[in-house]
Amino acid sequence: MSALARDLAPLVLAGVLGPAGAGKLFGRGTARQAPRTALARLLRDGGRAALVLRVLGAVELLLAAALLAPPTTPLPGAAAALLGAGFLGYLGYARAAAPGSSCGCTARQEAPLTWRAFARAAAVLAGGAAAALARQPWWTAAARHPAAAACLVLAAAVALTALSADPERRWRMPLRRLRLRIAGHPLAATATATATAAATATTPATTQVAVPPDAAGAPPPVPLTAAGARTAVPVAATVELLERSRAWQSVSRVVRSALMDHWDDGGWRILQFAGVYGGGTAARPVLVLFAVDAAASLDTVREPAVRVSVIDADSGAPVMATA
């Protein structure tokens, strides 16, 4: 089995490097994400960081193509192992110098780096070493042991998918959302309070903006918003309204990404962002959730009613929430 895994390593590694390289080289988000990465801090220029990411993407694509070719030389595997070692060194620098920055590993996510990024880099290093030791083409090994090969490739794909950033939106967040809807979530009280206020109001209702207290511990001022049965506005309008609110300003230091996900629940629009809570060695990745009136926009309110909650990105446990 170990010999089969070694001979299939070039196929699996090409499946990792190919999509990642294509995303960096051809992705439209590379230029937008580059200034937010630790690489931009290292190079002191977002434009140069974007150029380096695209060059790295081209290198990854070339390595993927070389790994899929017959193993006439161990150089592609050795180069991939060196690339993995370089990734680990870069991630170590990013963790120490800019813990809140994205690593730019896939050019698809702007979330702060976590242990998954280190695990992916270690997998590239191990896969490159195994590919350098391959004794026969991967297609020959797969033809000789089709069932075992299929199981190994499937297991590797599942493991690498679990380590990637994309499952956060593809299946982990839907599962969390289902759990929160069944067991309740930190923003549930908002919908209940708003429904009660709307049912008893005879004039335009007012609601409190649930924002964290200031540094001195003093409670925030209470702005006014108009309430009523209205049609939900586009998500872009909700984001624009949120980013001008005092609730956003109070926790913007935690947010490190653009809008990652959103959904409507009970007349409220939940907006999810990635962020970093704490500083130095105590910094940890979090998800920042905002609940905003789904029907509110800059045309209808001046200061929206907002509820904020911050939860740990790995465990889902509340880190900071407003009452």
mmCIF file of C-alpha atoms in Angstrom:
data_model
loop_
_atom_site.group_PDB
_atom_site.id
_atom_site.type_symbol
_atom_site.label_atom_id
_atom_site.label_comp_id
_atom_site.label_asym_id
_atom_site.label_seq_id
_atom_site.Cartn_x
_atom_site.Cartn_y
_atom_site.Cartn_z
ATOM 1 C CA MET A 1 0.000 0.000 0.000
ATOM 2 C CA SER A 2 2.862 2.401 0.793
ATOM 3 C CA ALA A 3 4.405 1.749 -2.636
ATOM 4 C CA LEU A 4 1.052 2.431 -4.292
ATOM 5 C CA ALA A 5 0.655 5.680 -2.338
ATOM 6 C CA ARG A 6 4.160 6.708 -3.401
ATOM 7 C CA ASP A 7 3.416 6.018 -7.081
ATOM 8 C CA LEU A 8 0.081 7.861 -6.920
ATOM 9 C CA ALA A 9 1.603 10.875 -5.159
ATOM 10 C CA PRO A 10 2.313 12.736 -8.444
ATOM 11 C CA LEU A 11 -1.369 12.509 -9.434
ATOM 12 C CA VAL A 12 -2.625 13.747 -6.063
ATOM 13 C CA LEU A 13 -0.031 16.515 -5.867
ATOM 14 C CA ALA A 14 -0.849 17.696 -9.387
ATOM 15 C CA GLY A 15 -4.494 17.881 -8.312
ATOM 16 C CA VAL A 16 -3.442 20.219 -5.500
ATOM 17 C CA LEU A 17 -0.998 22.442 -7.356
ATOM 18 C CA GLY A 18 -2.942 22.699 -10.615
ATOM 19 C CA PRO A 19 -6.127 24.384 -9.320
ATOM 20 C CA ALA A 20 -4.156 26.536 -6.876
ATOM 21 C CA GLY A 21 -1.806 27.697 -9.621
ATOM 22 C CA ALA A 22 -4.651 28.401 -12.043
ATOM 23 C CA GLY A 23 -6.422 30.455 -9.400
ATOM 24 C CA LYS A 24 -3.341 32.594 -8.780
ATOM 25 C CA LEU A 25 -2.367 33.005 -12.422
ATOM 26 C CA PHE A 26 -5.765 33.554 -14.042
ATOM 27 C CA GLY A 27 -8.014 34.493 -11.116
ATOM 28 C CA ARG A 28 -9.493 37.986 -11.167
ATOM 29 C CA GLY A 29 -9.338 38.096 -7.387
ATOM 30 C CA THR A 30 -5.541 37.831 -7.220
ATOM 31 C CA ALA A 31 -4.947 41.560 -7.629
ATOM 32 C CA ARG A 32 -7.686 42.368 -5.120
ATOM 33 C CA GLN A 33 -6.485 39.897 -2.522
ATOM 34 C CA ALA A 34 -2.738 40.511 -2.839
ATOM 35 C CA PRO A 35 -2.608 43.773 -0.817
ATOM 36 C CA ARG A 36 -4.281 41.966 2.104
ATOM 37 C CA THR A 37 -1.744 39.150 2.258
ATOM 38 C CA ALA A 38 1.362 38.857 4.391
ATOM 39 C CA LEU A 39 3.311 38.810 1.128
ATOM 40 C CA ALA A 40 2.363 42.457 0.544
ATOM 41 C CA ARG A 41 3.819 43.333 3.933
ATOM 42 C CA LEU A 42 6.982 41.386 3.163
ATOM 43 C CA LEU A 43 7.428 43.111 -0.219
ATOM 44 C CA ARG A 44 6.012 46.441 1.009
ATOM 45 C CA ASP A 45 3.910 46.724 -2.146
ATOM 46 C CA GLY A 46 0.550 45.207 -3.075
ATOM 47 C CA GLY A 47 1.274 45.369 -6.801
ATOM 48 C CA ARG A 48 4.496 43.410 -6.446
ATOM 49 C CA ALA A 49 2.711 40.911 -4.219
ATOM 50 C CA ALA A 50 0.120 40.331 -6.960
ATOM 51 C CA LEU A 51 2.907 39.830 -9.527
ATOM 52 C CA VAL A 52 4.687 37.327 -7.281
ATOM 53 C CA LEU A 53 1.431 35.426 -6.718
ATOM 54 C CA ARG A 54 0.853 35.152 -10.470
ATOM 55 C CA VAL A 55 4.437 33.969 -11.061
ATOM 56 C CA LEU A 56 3.975 31.429 -8.288
ATOM 57 C CA GLY A 57 0.755 30.295 -9.955
ATOM 58 C CA ALA A 58 2.632 29.712 -13.224
ATOM 59 C CA VAL A 59 5.275 27.695 -11.366
ATOM 60 C CA GLU A 60 2.594 25.568 -9.711
ATOM 61 C CA LEU A 61 0.929 24.895 -13.066
ATOM 62 C CA LEU A 62 4.253 23.858 -14.625
ATOM 63 C CA LEU A 63 4.970 21.545 -11.696
ATOM 64 C CA ALA A 64 1.505 20.018 -11.974
ATOM 65 C CA ALA A 65 2.067 19.288 -15.663
ATOM 66 C CA ALA A 66 5.513 17.806 -14.960
ATOM 67 C CA LEU A 67 4.104 15.589 -12.198
ATOM 68 C CA LEU A 68 1.489 14.167 -14.559
ATOM 69 C CA ALA A 69 4.178 13.226 -17.096
ATOM 70 C CA PRO A 70 6.111 9.913 -16.949
ATOM 71 C CA PRO A 71 8.539 9.876 -13.976
ATOM 72 C CA THR A 72 11.781 9.946 -15.971
ATOM 73 C CA THR A 73 13.424 12.169 -13.344
ATOM 74 C CA PRO A 74 12.792 12.927 -9.664
ATOM 75 C CA LEU A 75 13.196 16.654 -10.268
ATOM 76 C CA PRO A 76 9.443 17.562 -10.374
ATOM 77 C CA GLY A 77 8.848 15.820 -7.059
ATOM 78 C CA ALA A 78 11.930 17.389 -5.498
ATOM 79 C CA ALA A 79 10.890 20.819 -6.764
ATOM 80 C CA ALA A 80 7.417 20.342 -5.293
ATOM 81 C CA ALA A 81 8.963 19.348 -1.954
ATOM 82 C CA LEU A 82 11.100 22.493 -1.989
ATOM 83 C CA LEU A 83 8.003 24.513 -2.821
ATOM 84 C CA GLY A 84 6.212 23.000 0.178
ATOM 85 C CA ALA A 85 9.158 23.834 2.424
ATOM 86 C CA GLY A 86 9.096 27.385 1.092
ATOM 87 C CA PHE A 87 5.379 27.601 1.825
ATOM 88 C CA LEU A 88 5.992 26.514 5.422
ATOM 89 C CA GLY A 89 8.684 29.150 5.877
ATOM 90 C CA TYR A 90 6.469 31.863 4.403
ATOM 91 C CA LEU A 91 3.534 30.836 6.588
ATOM 92 C CA GLY A 92 5.752 30.959 9.657
ATOM 93 C CA TYR A 93 6.728 34.514 8.758
ATOM 94 C CA ALA A 94 3.097 35.460 8.073
ATOM 95 C CA ARG A 95 1.968 34.031 11.393
ATOM 96 C CA ALA A 96 4.603 36.009 13.282
ATOM 97 C CA ALA A 97 4.591 39.286 11.339
ATOM 98 C CA ALA A 98 0.975 39.610 10.170
ATOM 99 C CA PRO A 99 -1.304 37.117 11.959
ATOM 100 C CA GLY A 100 -4.446 38.850 10.695
ATOM 101 C CA SER A 101 -3.462 38.715 7.031
ATOM 102 C CA SER A 102 -4.459 36.173 4.418
ATOM 103 C CA CYS A 103 -1.707 33.876 3.162
ATOM 104 C CA GLY A 104 -2.830 34.088 -0.485
ATOM 105 C CA CYS A 105 -2.349 30.323 -0.801
ATOM 106 C CA THR A 106 -5.318 29.726 -3.098
ATOM 107 C CA ALA A 107 -6.150 33.277 -4.287
ATOM 108 C CA ARG A 108 -9.784 32.497 -3.564
ATOM 109 C CA GLN A 109 -10.174 33.261 0.128
ATOM 110 C CA GLU A 110 -9.345 36.360 2.132
ATOM 111 C CA ALA A 111 -9.714 34.732 5.526
ATOM 112 C CA PRO A 112 -6.772 34.870 7.963
ATOM 113 C CA LEU A 113 -4.400 31.917 7.868
ATOM 114 C CA THR A 114 -5.020 29.015 10.247
ATOM 115 C CA TRP A 115 -3.426 25.668 10.994
ATOM 116 C CA ARG A 116 -5.025 24.352 7.796
ATOM 117 C CA ALA A 117 -2.627 26.444 5.719
ATOM 118 C CA PHE A 118 0.333 24.852 7.515
ATOM 119 C CA ALA A 119 -1.187 21.397 7.024
ATOM 120 C CA ARG A 120 -1.638 22.029 3.283
ATOM 121 C CA ALA A 121 1.978 23.186 2.952
ATOM 122 C CA ALA A 122 3.183 20.128 4.869
ATOM 123 C CA ALA A 123 1.099 17.937 2.554
ATOM 124 C CA VAL A 124 2.799 19.522 -0.474
ATOM 125 C CA LEU A 125 6.197 18.890 1.097
ATOM 126 C CA ALA A 126 5.375 15.234 1.876
ATOM 127 C CA GLY A 127 3.728 14.697 -1.494
ATOM 128 C CA GLY A 128 6.735 16.109 -3.324
ATOM 129 C CA ALA A 129 9.091 13.818 -1.434
ATOM 130 C CA ALA A 130 6.905 10.813 -2.255
ATOM 131 C CA ALA A 131 6.623 11.835 -5.917
ATOM 132 C CA ALA A 132 10.407 12.083 -6.184
ATOM 133 C CA LEU A 133 10.611 8.430 -5.084
ATOM 134 C CA ALA A 134 7.942 7.134 -7.501
ATOM 135 C CA ARG A 135 9.099 4.028 -9.376
ATOM 136 C CA GLN A 136 6.450 3.826 -12.096
ATOM 137 C CA PRO A 137 3.902 6.106 -13.802
ATOM 138 C CA TRP A 138 0.827 6.763 -11.720
ATOM 139 C CA TRP A 139 -1.475 5.427 -14.436
ATOM 140 C CA THR A 140 0.387 2.090 -14.431
ATOM 141 C CA ALA A 141 0.063 1.795 -10.663
ATOM 142 C CA ALA A 142 -3.639 2.650 -10.866
ATOM 143 C CA ALA A 143 -4.227 0.073 -13.613
ATOM 144 C CA ARG A 144 -2.581 -2.677 -11.563
ATOM 145 C CA HIS A 145 -4.532 -1.926 -8.391
ATOM 146 C CA PRO A 146 -7.676 -0.052 -9.504
ATOM 147 C CA ALA A 147 -9.762 -0.523 -6.344
ATOM 148 C CA ALA A 148 -6.980 0.377 -3.924
ATOM 149 C CA ALA A 149 -5.917 3.291 -6.101
ATOM 150 C CA ALA A 150 -9.441 4.671 -6.229
ATOM 151 C CA CYS A 151 -9.743 4.440 -2.436
ATOM 152 C CA LEU A 152 -6.393 6.172 -1.895
ATOM 153 C CA VAL A 153 -7.151 8.983 -4.306
ATOM 154 C CA LEU A 154 -10.623 9.471 -2.814
ATOM 155 C CA ALA A 155 -9.227 9.543 0.728
ATOM 156 C CA ALA A 156 -6.577 12.070 -0.299
ATOM 157 C CA ALA A 157 -9.183 14.237 -2.022
ATOM 158 C CA VAL A 158 -11.408 14.225 1.073
ATOM 159 C CA ALA A 159 -8.497 15.088 3.366
ATOM 160 C CA LEU A 160 -7.252 17.903 1.144
ATOM 161 C CA THR A 161 -10.764 19.268 0.736
ATOM 162 C CA ALA A 162 -11.166 19.333 4.509
ATOM 163 C CA LEU A 163 -7.908 21.282 4.755
ATOM 164 C CA SER A 164 -8.841 23.782 2.080
ATOM 165 C CA ALA A 165 -10.545 27.120 2.746
ATOM 166 C CA ASP A 166 -13.409 26.547 0.321
ATOM 167 C CA PRO A 167 -15.400 24.083 2.479
ATOM 168 C CA GLU A 168 -16.082 26.988 4.840
ATOM 169 C CA ARG A 169 -18.725 28.135 2.363
ATOM 170 C CA ARG A 170 -19.489 24.855 0.624
ATOM 171 C CA TRP A 171 -20.467 22.668 3.558
ATOM 172 C CA ARG A 172 -19.198 23.824 6.952
ATOM 173 C CA MET A 173 -21.211 27.043 7.071
ATOM 174 C CA PRO A 174 -24.429 25.336 5.882
ATOM 175 C CA LEU A 175 -23.985 22.768 8.659
ATOM 176 C CA ARG A 176 -23.365 25.516 11.221
ATOM 177 C CA ARG A 177 -26.365 27.410 9.931
ATOM 178 C CA LEU A 178 -28.551 24.315 10.334
ATOM 179 C CA ARG A 179 -27.244 23.800 13.857
ATOM 180 C CA LEU A 180 -27.898 27.433 14.777
ATOM 181 C CA ARG A 181 -31.426 27.298 13.397
ATOM 182 C CA ILE A 182 -32.193 24.148 15.384
ATOM 183 C CA ALA A 183 -30.467 25.074 18.639
ATOM 184 C CA GLY A 184 -30.732 28.856 18.367
ATOM 185 C CA HIS A 185 -27.997 31.372 17.663
ATOM 186 C CA PRO A 186 -26.640 34.535 19.332
ATOM 187 C CA LEU A 187 -28.791 36.759 17.130
ATOM 188 C CA ALA A 188 -32.102 35.019 17.803
ATOM 189 C CA ALA A 189 -33.250 37.553 20.399
ATOM 190 C CA THR A 190 -33.091 40.335 17.843
ATOM 191 C CA ALA A 191 -35.883 38.989 15.668
ATOM 192 C CA THR A 192 -38.129 38.409 18.717
ATOM 193 C CA ALA A 193 -37.590 41.907 20.093
ATOM 194 C CA THR A 194 -38.208 43.497 16.717
ATOM 195 C CA ALA A 195 -41.387 41.531 16.065
ATOM 196 C CA THR A 196 -42.783 42.582 19.470
ATOM 197 C CA ALA A 197 -41.945 46.227 18.852
ATOM 198 C CA ALA A 198 -43.518 46.200 15.397
ATOM 199 C CA ALA A 199 -46.717 44.571 16.668
ATOM 200 C CA THR A 200 -47.295 47.161 19.398
ATOM 201 C CA ALA A 201 -46.161 50.309 17.606
ATOM 202 C CA THR A 202 -48.690 52.882 16.419
ATOM 203 C CA THR A 203 -46.028 55.246 15.081
ATOM 204 C CA PRO A 204 -42.713 54.501 13.395
ATOM 205 C CA ALA A 205 -40.974 52.252 15.886
ATOM 206 C CA THR A 206 -37.526 52.739 17.353
ATOM 207 C CA THR A 207 -35.064 50.002 18.122
ATOM 208 C CA GLN A 208 -31.722 49.976 19.840
ATOM 209 C CA VAL A 209 -28.542 49.430 17.908
ATOM 210 C CA ALA A 210 -26.784 46.571 19.652
ATOM 211 C CA VAL A 211 -23.166 47.631 19.501
ATOM 212 C CA PRO A 212 -20.331 46.929 21.927
ATOM 213 C CA PRO A 213 -19.554 49.493 24.648
ATOM 214 C CA ASP A 214 -16.645 51.815 24.106
ATOM 215 C CA ALA A 215 -13.208 51.379 25.635
ATOM 216 C CA ALA A 216 -14.307 53.082 28.873
ATOM 217 C CA GLY A 217 -17.245 50.692 29.247
ATOM 218 C CA ALA A 218 -19.867 53.337 28.609
ATOM 219 C CA PRO A 219 -22.998 52.165 26.741
ATOM 220 C CA PRO A 220 -23.382 53.396 23.151
ATOM 221 C CA PRO A 221 -25.976 55.984 22.142
ATOM 222 C CA VAL A 222 -29.353 54.749 20.959
ATOM 223 C CA PRO A 223 -30.058 55.690 17.318
ATOM 224 C CA LEU A 224 -33.492 55.607 15.750
ATOM 225 C CA THR A 225 -34.671 53.529 12.793
ATOM 226 C CA ALA A 226 -37.969 53.264 11.012
ATOM 227 C CA ALA A 227 -39.728 49.930 11.177
ATOM 228 C CA GLY A 228 -42.461 48.396 9.100
ATOM 229 C CA ALA A 229 -43.350 45.628 6.732
ATOM 230 C CA ARG A 230 -41.160 46.205 3.674
ATOM 231 C CA THR A 231 -39.602 44.173 0.919
ATOM 232 C CA ALA A 232 -36.044 42.962 1.393
ATOM 233 C CA VAL A 233 -33.456 45.100 -0.373
ATOM 234 C CA PRO A 234 -30.479 43.773 -2.397
ATOM 235 C CA VAL A 235 -27.575 42.426 -0.375
ATOM 236 C CA ALA A 236 -25.255 45.141 -1.706
ATOM 237 C CA ALA A 237 -27.579 47.779 -0.232
ATOM 238 C CA THR A 238 -27.504 46.029 3.155
ATOM 239 C CA VAL A 239 -23.691 45.865 3.110
ATOM 240 C CA GLU A 240 -23.461 49.547 2.181
ATOM 241 C CA LEU A 241 -25.785 50.443 5.038
ATOM 242 C CA LEU A 242 -23.867 48.240 7.492
ATOM 243 C CA GLU A 243 -20.472 49.699 6.595
ATOM 244 C CA ARG A 244 -21.746 53.208 7.428
ATOM 245 C CA SER A 245 -23.167 52.188 10.800
ATOM 246 C CA ARG A 246 -21.655 52.704 14.235
ATOM 247 C CA ALA A 247 -21.964 48.965 14.874
ATOM 248 C CA TRP A 248 -19.583 48.297 11.976
ATOM 249 C CA GLN A 249 -17.161 50.966 13.137
ATOM 250 C CA SER A 250 -17.079 49.493 16.630
ATOM 251 C CA VAL A 251 -15.896 46.053 15.461
ATOM 252 C CA SER A 252 -14.240 46.861 12.128
ATOM 253 C CA ARG A 253 -10.839 46.330 13.758
ATOM 254 C CA VAL A 254 -11.744 42.639 14.028
ATOM 255 C CA VAL A 255 -12.975 42.183 10.425
ATOM 256 C CA ARG A 256 -10.356 41.040 7.909
ATOM 257 C CA SER A 257 -12.378 40.063 4.828
ATOM 258 C CA ALA A 258 -15.082 41.094 2.426
ATOM 259 C CA LEU A 259 -18.565 39.580 2.761
ATOM 260 C CA MET A 260 -18.197 35.777 2.844
ATOM 261 C CA ASP A 261 -21.788 34.607 3.232
ATOM 262 C CA HIS A 262 -25.292 35.882 3.956
ATOM 263 C CA TRP A 263 -28.809 34.631 4.578
ATOM 264 C CA ASP A 264 -32.198 35.990 5.672
ATOM 265 C CA ASP A 265 -33.901 34.827 8.865
ATOM 266 C CA GLY A 266 -37.057 36.219 10.427
ATOM 267 C CA GLY A 267 -36.900 39.557 8.632
ATOM 268 C CA TRP A 268 -33.214 39.975 9.438
ATOM 269 C CA ARG A 269 -30.275 39.598 7.071
ATOM 270 C CA ILE A 270 -27.278 37.829 8.582
ATOM 271 C CA LEU A 271 -23.953 38.918 7.073
ATOM 272 C CA GLN A 272 -20.820 36.860 7.717
ATOM 273 C CA PHE A 273 -17.247 38.133 7.621
ATOM 274 C CA ALA A 274 -13.927 36.565 8.598
ATOM 275 C CA GLY A 275 -11.751 38.244 11.178
ATOM 276 C CA VAL A 276 -9.079 37.985 13.841
ATOM 277 C CA TYR A 277 -9.767 38.446 17.548
ATOM 278 C CA GLY A 278 -6.940 39.367 19.888
ATOM 279 C CA GLY A 279 -3.359 40.196 19.071
ATOM 280 C CA GLY A 280 0.097 38.664 19.056
ATOM 281 C CA THR A 281 0.252 35.002 20.047
ATOM 282 C CA ALA A 282 -3.321 35.183 21.395
ATOM 283 C CA ALA A 283 -4.783 36.095 17.980
ATOM 284 C CA ARG A 284 -7.279 33.576 16.653
ATOM 285 C CA PRO A 285 -9.483 33.427 13.543
ATOM 286 C CA VAL A 286 -13.136 34.260 14.102
ATOM 287 C CA LEU A 287 -16.365 34.712 12.176
ATOM 288 C CA VAL A 288 -18.082 38.074 12.614
ATOM 289 C CA LEU A 289 -21.874 37.960 12.203
ATOM 290 C CA PHE A 290 -24.043 41.031 11.730
ATOM 291 C CA ALA A 291 -27.837 40.977 11.781
ATOM 292 C CA VAL A 292 -29.363 43.894 9.859
ATOM 293 C CA ASP A 293 -32.977 44.643 8.971
ATOM 294 C CA ALA A 294 -33.381 42.960 5.574
ATOM 295 C CA ALA A 295 -35.627 45.767 4.335
ATOM 296 C CA ALA A 296 -33.482 48.696 5.496
ATOM 297 C CA SER A 297 -31.314 50.774 3.171
ATOM 298 C CA LEU A 298 -29.778 54.229 3.030
ATOM 299 C CA ASP A 299 -33.050 55.459 1.509
ATOM 300 C CA THR A 300 -35.126 54.395 4.513
ATOM 301 C CA VAL A 301 -32.953 54.731 7.639
ATOM 302 C CA ARG A 302 -30.030 56.811 8.804
ATOM 303 C CA GLU A 303 -28.662 54.448 11.444
ATOM 304 C CA PRO A 304 -29.772 50.797 11.151
ATOM 305 C CA ALA A 305 -30.570 48.430 13.980
ATOM 306 C CA VAL A 306 -27.651 46.000 14.071
ATOM 307 C CA ARG A 307 -26.778 42.988 16.195
ATOM 308 C CA VAL A 308 -23.189 41.772 16.278
ATOM 309 C CA SER A 309 -21.732 38.448 17.336
ATOM 310 C CA VAL A 310 -18.190 37.086 17.064
ATOM 311 C CA ILE A 311 -17.628 33.321 17.148
ATOM 312 C CA ASP A 312 -14.512 31.161 16.956
ATOM 313 C CA ALA A 313 -13.910 30.047 13.359
ATOM 314 C CA ASP A 314 -12.885 26.534 14.397
ATOM 315 C CA SER A 315 -15.104 25.643 17.350
ATOM 316 C CA GLY A 316 -18.105 27.905 16.741
ATOM 317 C CA ALA A 317 -18.011 29.033 20.383
ATOM 318 C CA PRO A 318 -18.992 32.664 21.073
ATOM 319 C CA VAL A 319 -15.989 34.949 21.516
ATOM 320 C CA MET A 320 -17.658 38.329 21.806
ATOM 321 C CA ALA A 321 -21.351 39.118 21.534
ATOM 322 C CA THR A 322 -23.521 42.159 22.196
ATOM 323 C CA ALA A 323 -26.612 41.983 24.326
#
